[in-house]
């Protein structure tokens, strides 16, 4: 994942369009829903990494047919009057109160730079979620199958649980999931005629604590996992790009909250531009425990 760890850790994470970043050398765990993208402390750093990582690679056929990577408009953050932010309230607000409050405030800050909020509808979300779940687990199980006999005991509970579930899925399930995926792609194409970006929280909750007895076996909490992943499946299933960036902090523990924007295929530049505009008017805090990796500390 790119967006989820970025959101939970107060970073900027860019999940690029599927195929934008070549995956040669990456583990092909779930190839049709897996995406590569940068995590960084700032939007500018994220943009620089994206500019280096993106683009065609003749050794990865899925990356070949794409438009050029560019960062046009990245500096035009003071005036967002050409940006329409799509919000589907039942989806946006399906999160904890503190996450919803921080993300609504972040969208409001963008409107003060000229962006317009338009209410949209994202149909068939539960069906899209099921299609993503089936696709992800089927591809993961297919990749892991050769290793399960000898290495199953070395896997943590968070890995063994979904692989066990995948054993009950059939080829028919996978095929029907791809039919639903085609519907989702068509719906996203229509959605982006109404708005420039689709806004949601990145995660439904802030980072949950890891129990002290989790140990090497790992920790399974299906409810928390569902809340954390609630807003990630749509981009994975359809291949649209998405970015998350800090929107605020929880009141109770001061944990980071991320806002997610998703956009048209290959339009990472717009996502970076809007994220840069938000970053300029959003408070950033140093983590309670942090170490500088550079010789000279820099302000973020």
PDB file of C-alpha atoms in Angstrom:
ATOM      1  CA  UNK A   1       0.000   0.000   0.000  1.00  0.00           C
ATOM      2  CA  UNK A   2       1.054   3.569  -0.679  1.00  0.00           C
ATOM      3  CA  UNK A   3      -1.841   5.689   0.545  1.00  0.00           C
ATOM      4  CA  UNK A   4      -2.669   3.908   3.801  1.00  0.00           C
ATOM      5  CA  UNK A   5       0.800   4.031   5.400  1.00  0.00           C
ATOM      6  CA  UNK A   6       1.191   7.613   4.194  1.00  0.00           C
ATOM      7  CA  UNK A   7      -2.084   8.640   5.806  1.00  0.00           C
ATOM      8  CA  UNK A   8      -1.481   6.844   9.087  1.00  0.00           C
ATOM      9  CA  UNK A   9       2.042   8.276   9.364  1.00  0.00           C
ATOM     10  CA  UNK A  10       1.339  11.867   8.329  1.00  0.00           C
ATOM     11  CA  UNK A  11       3.078  11.643   4.941  1.00  0.00           C
ATOM     12  CA  UNK A  12       2.225  12.325   1.315  1.00  0.00           C
ATOM     13  CA  UNK A  13       1.581   9.209  -0.752  1.00  0.00           C
ATOM     14  CA  UNK A  14       0.867   9.053  -4.490  1.00  0.00           C
ATOM     15  CA  UNK A  15      -0.697   5.893  -5.926  1.00  0.00           C
ATOM     16  CA  UNK A  16      -0.050   6.392  -9.605  1.00  0.00           C
ATOM     17  CA  UNK A  17      -2.266   5.287 -12.474  1.00  0.00           C
ATOM     18  CA  UNK A  18      -1.975   1.538 -13.042  1.00  0.00           C
ATOM     19  CA  UNK A  19       0.949   1.032 -15.407  1.00  0.00           C
ATOM     20  CA  UNK A  20       2.387   4.535 -14.906  1.00  0.00           C
ATOM     21  CA  UNK A  21       5.324   3.233 -12.857  1.00  0.00           C
ATOM     22  CA  UNK A  22       6.952   0.108 -14.300  1.00  0.00           C
ATOM     23  CA  UNK A  23       6.772  -2.870 -11.963  1.00  0.00           C
ATOM     24  CA  UNK A  24       9.821  -4.720 -13.221  1.00  0.00           C
ATOM     25  CA  UNK A  25      11.555  -6.043 -10.128  1.00  0.00           C
ATOM     26  CA  UNK A  26       8.504  -5.687  -7.896  1.00  0.00           C
ATOM     27  CA  UNK A  27       6.853  -8.705  -6.311  1.00  0.00           C
ATOM     28  CA  UNK A  28       3.912  -9.650  -8.615  1.00  0.00           C
ATOM     29  CA  UNK A  29       1.652 -10.485  -5.695  1.00  0.00           C
ATOM     30  CA  UNK A  30      -1.603  -9.118  -7.160  1.00  0.00           C
ATOM     31  CA  UNK A  31      -0.590  -7.676 -10.539  1.00  0.00           C
ATOM     32  CA  UNK A  32      -3.884  -6.244 -11.783  1.00  0.00           C
ATOM     33  CA  UNK A  33      -4.659  -4.266  -8.623  1.00  0.00           C
ATOM     34  CA  UNK A  34      -1.136  -3.558  -7.375  1.00  0.00           C
ATOM     35  CA  UNK A  35       0.298  -0.078  -7.841  1.00  0.00           C
ATOM     36  CA  UNK A  36       3.671   1.503  -7.176  1.00  0.00           C
ATOM     37  CA  UNK A  37       4.111   5.072  -6.024  1.00  0.00           C
ATOM     38  CA  UNK A  38       6.222   7.336  -3.826  1.00  0.00           C
ATOM     39  CA  UNK A  39       5.826   8.254  -0.153  1.00  0.00           C
ATOM     40  CA  UNK A  40       7.460  11.480   0.970  1.00  0.00           C
ATOM     41  CA  UNK A  41       7.433  14.144   3.661  1.00  0.00           C
ATOM     42  CA  UNK A  42       6.168  16.859   1.304  1.00  0.00           C
ATOM     43  CA  UNK A  43       4.233  17.161  -1.928  1.00  0.00           C
ATOM     44  CA  UNK A  44       7.279  18.579  -3.693  1.00  0.00           C
ATOM     45  CA  UNK A  45       9.399  15.600  -2.697  1.00  0.00           C
ATOM     46  CA  UNK A  46       6.603  13.280  -3.796  1.00  0.00           C
ATOM     47  CA  UNK A  47       6.427  15.040  -7.172  1.00  0.00           C
ATOM     48  CA  UNK A  48      10.170  14.726  -7.686  1.00  0.00           C
ATOM     49  CA  UNK A  49      10.062  11.011  -6.942  1.00  0.00           C
ATOM     50  CA  UNK A  50       7.103  10.554  -9.258  1.00  0.00           C
ATOM     51  CA  UNK A  51       8.915  12.350 -12.084  1.00  0.00           C
ATOM     52  CA  UNK A  52      11.846   9.945 -11.731  1.00  0.00           C
ATOM     53  CA  UNK A  53       9.803   6.763 -11.242  1.00  0.00           C
ATOM     54  CA  UNK A  54       7.091   7.260 -13.861  1.00  0.00           C
ATOM     55  CA  UNK A  55       7.303   6.541 -17.555  1.00  0.00           C
ATOM     56  CA  UNK A  56       7.527   3.639 -19.966  1.00  0.00           C
ATOM     57  CA  UNK A  57       9.978   0.775 -19.560  1.00  0.00           C
ATOM     58  CA  UNK A  58      10.373  -1.594 -22.511  1.00  0.00           C
ATOM     59  CA  UNK A  59      10.903  -4.431 -20.043  1.00  0.00           C
ATOM     60  CA  UNK A  60       7.396  -3.941 -18.626  1.00  0.00           C
ATOM     61  CA  UNK A  61       4.798  -4.175 -21.395  1.00  0.00           C
ATOM     62  CA  UNK A  62       2.021  -2.811 -19.176  1.00  0.00           C
ATOM     63  CA  UNK A  63       3.895   0.483 -18.879  1.00  0.00           C
ATOM     64  CA  UNK A  64       4.440   1.115 -22.575  1.00  0.00           C
ATOM     65  CA  UNK A  65       1.219   2.782 -23.730  1.00  0.00           C
ATOM     66  CA  UNK A  66       1.018   5.894 -21.576  1.00  0.00           C
ATOM     67  CA  UNK A  67       1.206   9.663 -22.109  1.00  0.00           C
ATOM     68  CA  UNK A  68       4.351  11.516 -21.006  1.00  0.00           C
ATOM     69  CA  UNK A  69       4.954  12.156 -17.332  1.00  0.00           C
ATOM     70  CA  UNK A  70       4.738  15.851 -16.496  1.00  0.00           C
ATOM     71  CA  UNK A  71       4.305  18.206 -13.555  1.00  0.00           C
ATOM     72  CA  UNK A  72       2.512  21.007 -15.394  1.00  0.00           C
ATOM     73  CA  UNK A  73       0.747  23.434 -13.091  1.00  0.00           C
ATOM     74  CA  UNK A  74       2.403  22.246  -9.898  1.00  0.00           C
ATOM     75  CA  UNK A  75       3.258  25.825  -8.911  1.00  0.00           C
ATOM     76  CA  UNK A  76      -0.282  27.161  -9.595  1.00  0.00           C
ATOM     77  CA  UNK A  77      -1.602  26.618  -6.101  1.00  0.00           C
ATOM     78  CA  UNK A  78      -3.004  30.052  -5.225  1.00  0.00           C
ATOM     79  CA  UNK A  79      -5.908  29.855  -7.670  1.00  0.00           C
ATOM     80  CA  UNK A  80      -7.889  26.604  -7.859  1.00  0.00           C
ATOM     81  CA  UNK A  81     -10.909  28.127  -9.594  1.00  0.00           C
ATOM     82  CA  UNK A  82     -10.620  25.528 -12.370  1.00  0.00           C
ATOM     83  CA  UNK A  83     -10.840  22.627  -9.902  1.00  0.00           C
ATOM     84  CA  UNK A  84     -14.123  20.905  -9.026  1.00  0.00           C
ATOM     85  CA  UNK A  85     -13.948  18.665  -5.970  1.00  0.00           C
ATOM     86  CA  UNK A  86     -16.451  15.828  -6.092  1.00  0.00           C
ATOM     87  CA  UNK A  87     -17.907  14.709  -2.769  1.00  0.00           C
ATOM     88  CA  UNK A  88     -20.311  11.795  -2.298  1.00  0.00           C
ATOM     89  CA  UNK A  89     -21.533  12.453   1.264  1.00  0.00           C
ATOM     90  CA  UNK A  90     -22.621   8.905   2.227  1.00  0.00           C
ATOM     91  CA  UNK A  91     -19.179   7.643   1.232  1.00  0.00           C
ATOM     92  CA  UNK A  92     -17.146  10.596   2.510  1.00  0.00           C
ATOM     93  CA  UNK A  93     -18.733  10.481   5.960  1.00  0.00           C
ATOM     94  CA  UNK A  94     -18.460   6.705   6.439  1.00  0.00           C
ATOM     95  CA  UNK A  95     -15.637   7.153   8.942  1.00  0.00           C
ATOM     96  CA  UNK A  96     -15.002   8.214  12.522  1.00  0.00           C
ATOM     97  CA  UNK A  97     -16.191  11.658  13.593  1.00  0.00           C
ATOM     98  CA  UNK A  98     -12.668  13.009  14.041  1.00  0.00           C
ATOM     99  CA  UNK A  99     -11.596  11.830  10.580  1.00  0.00           C
ATOM    100  CA  UNK A 100     -14.714  13.322   8.972  1.00  0.00           C
ATOM    101  CA  UNK A 101     -14.200  16.663  10.738  1.00  0.00           C
ATOM    102  CA  UNK A 102     -10.546  16.959   9.699  1.00  0.00           C
ATOM    103  CA  UNK A 103     -11.238  16.000   6.082  1.00  0.00           C
ATOM    104  CA  UNK A 104     -14.199  18.355   5.723  1.00  0.00           C
ATOM    105  CA  UNK A 105     -12.013  21.141   7.102  1.00  0.00           C
ATOM    106  CA  UNK A 106      -9.313  20.306   4.548  1.00  0.00           C
ATOM    107  CA  UNK A 107     -11.812  20.508   1.691  1.00  0.00           C
ATOM    108  CA  UNK A 108     -13.055  23.834   3.065  1.00  0.00           C
ATOM    109  CA  UNK A 109      -9.506  25.201   3.009  1.00  0.00           C
ATOM    110  CA  UNK A 110      -9.269  24.270  -0.669  1.00  0.00           C
ATOM    111  CA  UNK A 111     -12.473  26.180  -1.430  1.00  0.00           C
ATOM    112  CA  UNK A 112     -10.852  29.280   0.024  1.00  0.00           C
ATOM    113  CA  UNK A 113      -8.334  28.973  -2.797  1.00  0.00           C
ATOM    114  CA  UNK A 114     -11.125  28.943  -5.351  1.00  0.00           C
ATOM    115  CA  UNK A 115     -11.973  25.247  -5.704  1.00  0.00           C
ATOM    116  CA  UNK A 116     -15.651  24.392  -6.049  1.00  0.00           C
ATOM    117  CA  UNK A 117     -17.325  21.463  -4.270  1.00  0.00           C
ATOM    118  CA  UNK A 118     -19.859  19.484  -6.296  1.00  0.00           C
ATOM    119  CA  UNK A 119     -21.967  16.677  -4.888  1.00  0.00           C
ATOM    120  CA  UNK A 120     -21.627  13.478  -6.912  1.00  0.00           C
ATOM    121  CA  UNK A 121     -22.826   9.894  -6.667  1.00  0.00           C
ATOM    122  CA  UNK A 122     -20.616   6.812  -6.809  1.00  0.00           C
ATOM    123  CA  UNK A 123     -22.944   3.881  -7.522  1.00  0.00           C
ATOM    124  CA  UNK A 124     -22.518   0.202  -6.675  1.00  0.00           C
ATOM    125  CA  UNK A 125     -19.806   0.774  -4.082  1.00  0.00           C
ATOM    126  CA  UNK A 126     -20.480  -2.483  -2.247  1.00  0.00           C
ATOM    127  CA  UNK A 127     -20.312  -4.452  -5.498  1.00  0.00           C
ATOM    128  CA  UNK A 128     -17.064  -2.703  -6.430  1.00  0.00           C
ATOM    129  CA  UNK A 129     -15.669  -3.531  -3.002  1.00  0.00           C
ATOM    130  CA  UNK A 130     -16.556  -7.205  -3.434  1.00  0.00           C
ATOM    131  CA  UNK A 131     -14.993  -7.265  -6.908  1.00  0.00           C
ATOM    132  CA  UNK A 132     -11.790  -5.766  -5.543  1.00  0.00           C
ATOM    133  CA  UNK A 133     -11.711  -8.234  -2.648  1.00  0.00           C
ATOM    134  CA  UNK A 134     -12.177 -11.233  -4.952  1.00  0.00           C
ATOM    135  CA  UNK A 135      -9.595 -10.005  -7.467  1.00  0.00           C
ATOM    136  CA  UNK A 136      -7.022  -9.195  -4.811  1.00  0.00           C
ATOM    137  CA  UNK A 137      -7.350 -12.489  -2.937  1.00  0.00           C
ATOM    138  CA  UNK A 138      -7.458 -14.658  -6.058  1.00  0.00           C
ATOM    139  CA  UNK A 139      -4.307 -13.145  -7.519  1.00  0.00           C
ATOM    140  CA  UNK A 140      -2.541 -13.238  -4.153  1.00  0.00           C
ATOM    141  CA  UNK A 141      -3.418 -16.901  -3.646  1.00  0.00           C
ATOM    142  CA  UNK A 142      -2.275 -17.820  -7.168  1.00  0.00           C
ATOM    143  CA  UNK A 143       1.111 -16.207  -6.565  1.00  0.00           C
ATOM    144  CA  UNK A 144       1.572 -17.705  -3.100  1.00  0.00           C
ATOM    145  CA  UNK A 145       0.382 -21.219  -3.947  1.00  0.00           C
ATOM    146  CA  UNK A 146       3.839 -22.650  -4.809  1.00  0.00           C
ATOM    147  CA  UNK A 147       5.179 -21.520  -1.429  1.00  0.00           C
ATOM    148  CA  UNK A 148       2.340 -22.538   0.863  1.00  0.00           C
ATOM    149  CA  UNK A 149       3.403 -26.127   1.449  1.00  0.00           C
ATOM    150  CA  UNK A 150       6.859 -25.340   2.793  1.00  0.00           C
ATOM    151  CA  UNK A 151       6.449 -21.805   4.127  1.00  0.00           C
ATOM    152  CA  UNK A 152       2.854 -21.508   5.336  1.00  0.00           C
ATOM    153  CA  UNK A 153       3.946 -21.613   8.968  1.00  0.00           C
ATOM    154  CA  UNK A 154       6.231 -18.643   8.423  1.00  0.00           C
ATOM    155  CA  UNK A 155       3.340 -16.360   7.442  1.00  0.00           C
ATOM    156  CA  UNK A 156       1.644 -14.083   9.929  1.00  0.00           C
ATOM    157  CA  UNK A 157      -2.030 -14.314  10.760  1.00  0.00           C
ATOM    158  CA  UNK A 158      -2.840 -11.223   8.707  1.00  0.00           C
ATOM    159  CA  UNK A 159      -1.566 -13.080   5.623  1.00  0.00           C
ATOM    160  CA  UNK A 160      -2.855 -16.590   6.370  1.00  0.00           C
ATOM    161  CA  UNK A 161      -6.407 -15.392   7.018  1.00  0.00           C
ATOM    162  CA  UNK A 162      -7.099 -13.881   3.554  1.00  0.00           C
ATOM    163  CA  UNK A 163      -5.263 -16.730   1.811  1.00  0.00           C
ATOM    164  CA  UNK A 164      -7.517 -19.220   3.567  1.00  0.00           C
ATOM    165  CA  UNK A 165     -10.566 -17.285   2.410  1.00  0.00           C
ATOM    166  CA  UNK A 166      -9.239 -17.224  -1.151  1.00  0.00           C
ATOM    167  CA  UNK A 167      -9.336 -21.017  -1.201  1.00  0.00           C
ATOM    168  CA  UNK A 168     -13.132 -20.856  -1.338  1.00  0.00           C
ATOM    169  CA  UNK A 169     -13.213 -18.624  -4.433  1.00  0.00           C
ATOM    170  CA  UNK A 170     -13.766 -19.997  -7.941  1.00  0.00           C
ATOM    171  CA  UNK A 171     -12.897 -19.032 -11.505  1.00  0.00           C
ATOM    172  CA  UNK A 172     -16.507 -17.919 -11.908  1.00  0.00           C
ATOM    173  CA  UNK A 173     -16.102 -15.561  -8.952  1.00  0.00           C
ATOM    174  CA  UNK A 174     -13.005 -14.033 -10.534  1.00  0.00           C
ATOM    175  CA  UNK A 175     -14.706 -13.670 -13.906  1.00  0.00           C
ATOM    176  CA  UNK A 176     -17.746 -11.944 -12.417  1.00  0.00           C
ATOM    177  CA  UNK A 177     -15.427  -9.632 -10.474  1.00  0.00           C
ATOM    178  CA  UNK A 178     -13.865  -8.506 -13.762  1.00  0.00           C
ATOM    179  CA  UNK A 179     -17.315  -7.789 -15.200  1.00  0.00           C
ATOM    180  CA  UNK A 180     -17.976  -5.595 -12.170  1.00  0.00           C
ATOM    181  CA  UNK A 181     -14.573  -3.968 -12.631  1.00  0.00           C
ATOM    182  CA  UNK A 182     -15.543  -2.939 -16.160  1.00  0.00           C
ATOM    183  CA  UNK A 183     -18.681  -1.317 -14.744  1.00  0.00           C
ATOM    184  CA  UNK A 184     -16.611   0.545 -12.158  1.00  0.00           C
ATOM    185  CA  UNK A 185     -14.219   1.858 -14.809  1.00  0.00           C
ATOM    186  CA  UNK A 186     -17.119   3.105 -16.934  1.00  0.00           C
ATOM    187  CA  UNK A 187     -18.672   4.801 -13.902  1.00  0.00           C
ATOM    188  CA  UNK A 188     -15.407   6.511 -12.983  1.00  0.00           C
ATOM    189  CA  UNK A 189     -15.025   7.768 -16.538  1.00  0.00           C
ATOM    190  CA  UNK A 190     -18.488   9.320 -16.283  1.00  0.00           C
ATOM    191  CA  UNK A 191     -17.818  10.695 -12.791  1.00  0.00           C
ATOM    192  CA  UNK A 192     -14.810  12.704 -13.949  1.00  0.00           C
ATOM    193  CA  UNK A 193     -16.956  14.581 -16.440  1.00  0.00           C
ATOM    194  CA  UNK A 194     -18.634  16.096 -13.374  1.00  0.00           C
ATOM    195  CA  UNK A 195     -15.596  16.800 -11.208  1.00  0.00           C
ATOM    196  CA  UNK A 196     -11.833  17.198 -11.459  1.00  0.00           C
ATOM    197  CA  UNK A 197     -11.035  15.113  -8.392  1.00  0.00           C
ATOM    198  CA  UNK A 198     -12.998  12.874  -6.031  1.00  0.00           C
ATOM    199  CA  UNK A 199     -12.386  13.614  -2.351  1.00  0.00           C
ATOM    200  CA  UNK A 200     -12.685  11.163   0.544  1.00  0.00           C
ATOM    201  CA  UNK A 201     -10.803  10.473   3.723  1.00  0.00           C
ATOM    202  CA  UNK A 202      -7.907   8.128   3.101  1.00  0.00           C
ATOM    203  CA  UNK A 203      -8.680   5.870   6.071  1.00  0.00           C
ATOM    204  CA  UNK A 204     -11.830   5.581   8.139  1.00  0.00           C
ATOM    205  CA  UNK A 205      -9.927   5.732  11.436  1.00  0.00           C
ATOM    206  CA  UNK A 206      -6.549   6.898  12.699  1.00  0.00           C
ATOM    207  CA  UNK A 207      -3.783   4.367  13.275  1.00  0.00           C
ATOM    208  CA  UNK A 208      -4.948   1.789  15.838  1.00  0.00           C
ATOM    209  CA  UNK A 209      -2.591   0.545  18.552  1.00  0.00           C
ATOM    210  CA  UNK A 210      -0.722  -2.716  18.050  1.00  0.00           C
ATOM    211  CA  UNK A 211      -1.190  -4.965  21.054  1.00  0.00           C
ATOM    212  CA  UNK A 212       1.916  -5.828  23.025  1.00  0.00           C
ATOM    213  CA  UNK A 213       1.279  -9.547  22.597  1.00  0.00           C
ATOM    214  CA  UNK A 214       0.920  -9.390  18.802  1.00  0.00           C
ATOM    215  CA  UNK A 215       4.378 -10.927  18.442  1.00  0.00           C
ATOM    216  CA  UNK A 216       5.580 -12.718  15.334  1.00  0.00           C
ATOM    217  CA  UNK A 217       2.133 -14.221  14.622  1.00  0.00           C
ATOM    218  CA  UNK A 218       0.698 -10.807  13.874  1.00  0.00           C
ATOM    219  CA  UNK A 219      -2.622  -9.285  14.843  1.00  0.00           C
ATOM    220  CA  UNK A 220      -5.972  -9.699  13.090  1.00  0.00           C
ATOM    221  CA  UNK A 221      -8.759  -7.220  13.682  1.00  0.00           C
ATOM    222  CA  UNK A 222     -11.167  -7.429  10.766  1.00  0.00           C
ATOM    223  CA  UNK A 223     -13.203  -4.445  11.908  1.00  0.00           C
ATOM    224  CA  UNK A 224     -10.195  -2.136  12.080  1.00  0.00           C
ATOM    225  CA  UNK A 225      -8.799  -3.462   8.804  1.00  0.00           C
ATOM    226  CA  UNK A 226     -12.118  -2.764   7.075  1.00  0.00           C
ATOM    227  CA  UNK A 227     -12.163   0.786   8.432  1.00  0.00           C
ATOM    228  CA  UNK A 228      -8.563   1.426   7.412  1.00  0.00           C
ATOM    229  CA  UNK A 229      -9.086   0.111   3.865  1.00  0.00           C
ATOM    230  CA  UNK A 230     -12.574   1.575   3.345  1.00  0.00           C
ATOM    231  CA  UNK A 231     -11.532   4.193   0.792  1.00  0.00           C
ATOM    232  CA  UNK A 232      -8.714   2.407  -1.064  1.00  0.00           C
ATOM    233  CA  UNK A 233     -10.518  -0.248  -3.121  1.00  0.00           C
ATOM    234  CA  UNK A 234     -12.004   2.010  -5.801  1.00  0.00           C
ATOM    235  CA  UNK A 235      -8.629   3.248  -7.026  1.00  0.00           C
ATOM    236  CA  UNK A 236      -7.102  -0.214  -6.930  1.00  0.00           C
ATOM    237  CA  UNK A 237      -9.937  -1.768  -8.904  1.00  0.00           C
ATOM    238  CA  UNK A 238     -10.178   0.897 -11.616  1.00  0.00           C
ATOM    239  CA  UNK A 239      -6.522   1.954 -11.830  1.00  0.00           C
ATOM    240  CA  UNK A 240      -7.205   5.661 -11.306  1.00  0.00           C
ATOM    241  CA  UNK A 241      -4.471   7.651  -9.522  1.00  0.00           C
ATOM    242  CA  UNK A 242      -4.888   8.832  -5.966  1.00  0.00           C
ATOM    243  CA  UNK A 243      -2.960  10.961  -3.517  1.00  0.00           C
ATOM    244  CA  UNK A 244      -3.209  11.318   0.240  1.00  0.00           C
ATOM    245  CA  UNK A 245      -1.766  14.178   2.260  1.00  0.00           C
ATOM    246  CA  UNK A 246      -2.081  15.428   5.848  1.00  0.00           C
ATOM    247  CA  UNK A 247      -5.434  17.000   6.664  1.00  0.00           C
ATOM    248  CA  UNK A 248      -5.123  17.333  10.430  1.00  0.00           C
ATOM    249  CA  UNK A 249      -4.744  15.373  13.643  1.00  0.00           C
ATOM    250  CA  UNK A 250      -7.008  13.506  16.033  1.00  0.00           C
ATOM    251  CA  UNK A 251      -7.909  15.371  19.185  1.00  0.00           C
ATOM    252  CA  UNK A 252      -7.405  12.472  21.582  1.00  0.00           C
ATOM    253  CA  UNK A 253      -3.874  11.369  20.671  1.00  0.00           C
ATOM    254  CA  UNK A 254      -2.751  13.799  17.993  1.00  0.00           C
ATOM    255  CA  UNK A 255      -2.499  11.069  15.355  1.00  0.00           C
ATOM    256  CA  UNK A 256      -2.330  12.036  11.660  1.00  0.00           C
ATOM    257  CA  UNK A 257      -5.410  12.114   9.429  1.00  0.00           C
ATOM    258  CA  UNK A 258      -5.119  12.075   5.643  1.00  0.00           C
ATOM    259  CA  UNK A 259      -7.406  13.407   2.926  1.00  0.00           C
ATOM    260  CA  UNK A 260      -7.488  11.427  -0.310  1.00  0.00           C
ATOM    261  CA  UNK A 261      -8.016  12.838  -3.785  1.00  0.00           C
ATOM    262  CA  UNK A 262      -8.496  10.596  -6.812  1.00  0.00           C
ATOM    263  CA  UNK A 263      -8.497  11.763 -10.410  1.00  0.00           C
ATOM    264  CA  UNK A 264      -8.556  10.864 -14.061  1.00  0.00           C
ATOM    265  CA  UNK A 265      -6.198   8.235 -15.404  1.00  0.00           C
ATOM    266  CA  UNK A 266      -2.704   9.711 -16.060  1.00  0.00           C
ATOM    267  CA  UNK A 267      -3.592  13.028 -14.371  1.00  0.00           C
ATOM    268  CA  UNK A 268      -1.229  12.746 -11.421  1.00  0.00           C
ATOM    269  CA  UNK A 269      -0.097  16.330 -12.064  1.00  0.00           C
ATOM    270  CA  UNK A 270      -3.479  17.735 -11.042  1.00  0.00           C
ATOM    271  CA  UNK A 271      -3.538  15.638  -7.871  1.00  0.00           C
ATOM    272  CA  UNK A 272      -0.099  16.924  -6.932  1.00  0.00           C
ATOM    273  CA  UNK A 273      -1.110  20.507  -7.649  1.00  0.00           C
ATOM    274  CA  UNK A 274      -4.213  20.372  -5.449  1.00  0.00           C
ATOM    275  CA  UNK A 275      -2.291  18.551  -2.713  1.00  0.00           C
ATOM    276  CA  UNK A 276       0.387  21.264  -2.817  1.00  0.00           C
ATOM    277  CA  UNK A 277      -2.309  23.906  -2.404  1.00  0.00           C
ATOM    278  CA  UNK A 278      -3.685  22.077   0.626  1.00  0.00           C
ATOM    279  CA  UNK A 279      -0.240  21.575   2.105  1.00  0.00           C
ATOM    280  CA  UNK A 280       0.421  25.318   2.029  1.00  0.00           C
ATOM    281  CA  UNK A 281      -2.477  25.985   4.415  1.00  0.00           C
ATOM    282  CA  UNK A 282      -2.350  22.894   6.634  1.00  0.00           C
ATOM    283  CA  UNK A 283      -0.634  22.548   9.994  1.00  0.00           C
ATOM    284  CA  UNK A 284       2.178  19.993  10.137  1.00  0.00           C
ATOM    285  CA  UNK A 285       3.540  18.566  13.384  1.00  0.00           C
ATOM    286  CA  UNK A 286       6.697  16.658  14.115  1.00  0.00           C
ATOM    287  CA  UNK A 287       6.048  13.102  15.329  1.00  0.00           C
ATOM    288  CA  UNK A 288       6.484  12.522  19.052  1.00  0.00           C
ATOM    289  CA  UNK A 289       9.476  10.306  18.224  1.00  0.00           C
ATOM    290  CA  UNK A 290      11.500  11.148  15.155  1.00  0.00           C
ATOM    291  CA  UNK A 291      15.061  11.066  13.872  1.00  0.00           C
ATOM    292  CA  UNK A 292      16.523  13.231  11.140  1.00  0.00           C
ATOM    293  CA  UNK A 293      18.027  11.255   8.280  1.00  0.00           C
ATOM    294  CA  UNK A 294      19.738  14.328   6.838  1.00  0.00           C
ATOM    295  CA  UNK A 295      22.685  16.078   8.401  1.00  0.00           C
ATOM    296  CA  UNK A 296      20.798  19.377   8.566  1.00  0.00           C
ATOM    297  CA  UNK A 297      17.168  19.377   9.781  1.00  0.00           C
ATOM    298  CA  UNK A 298      14.683  20.921   7.376  1.00  0.00           C
ATOM    299  CA  UNK A 299      11.308  22.479   8.071  1.00  0.00           C
ATOM    300  CA  UNK A 300       8.244  20.662   6.772  1.00  0.00           C
TER     301      UNK A 300
END
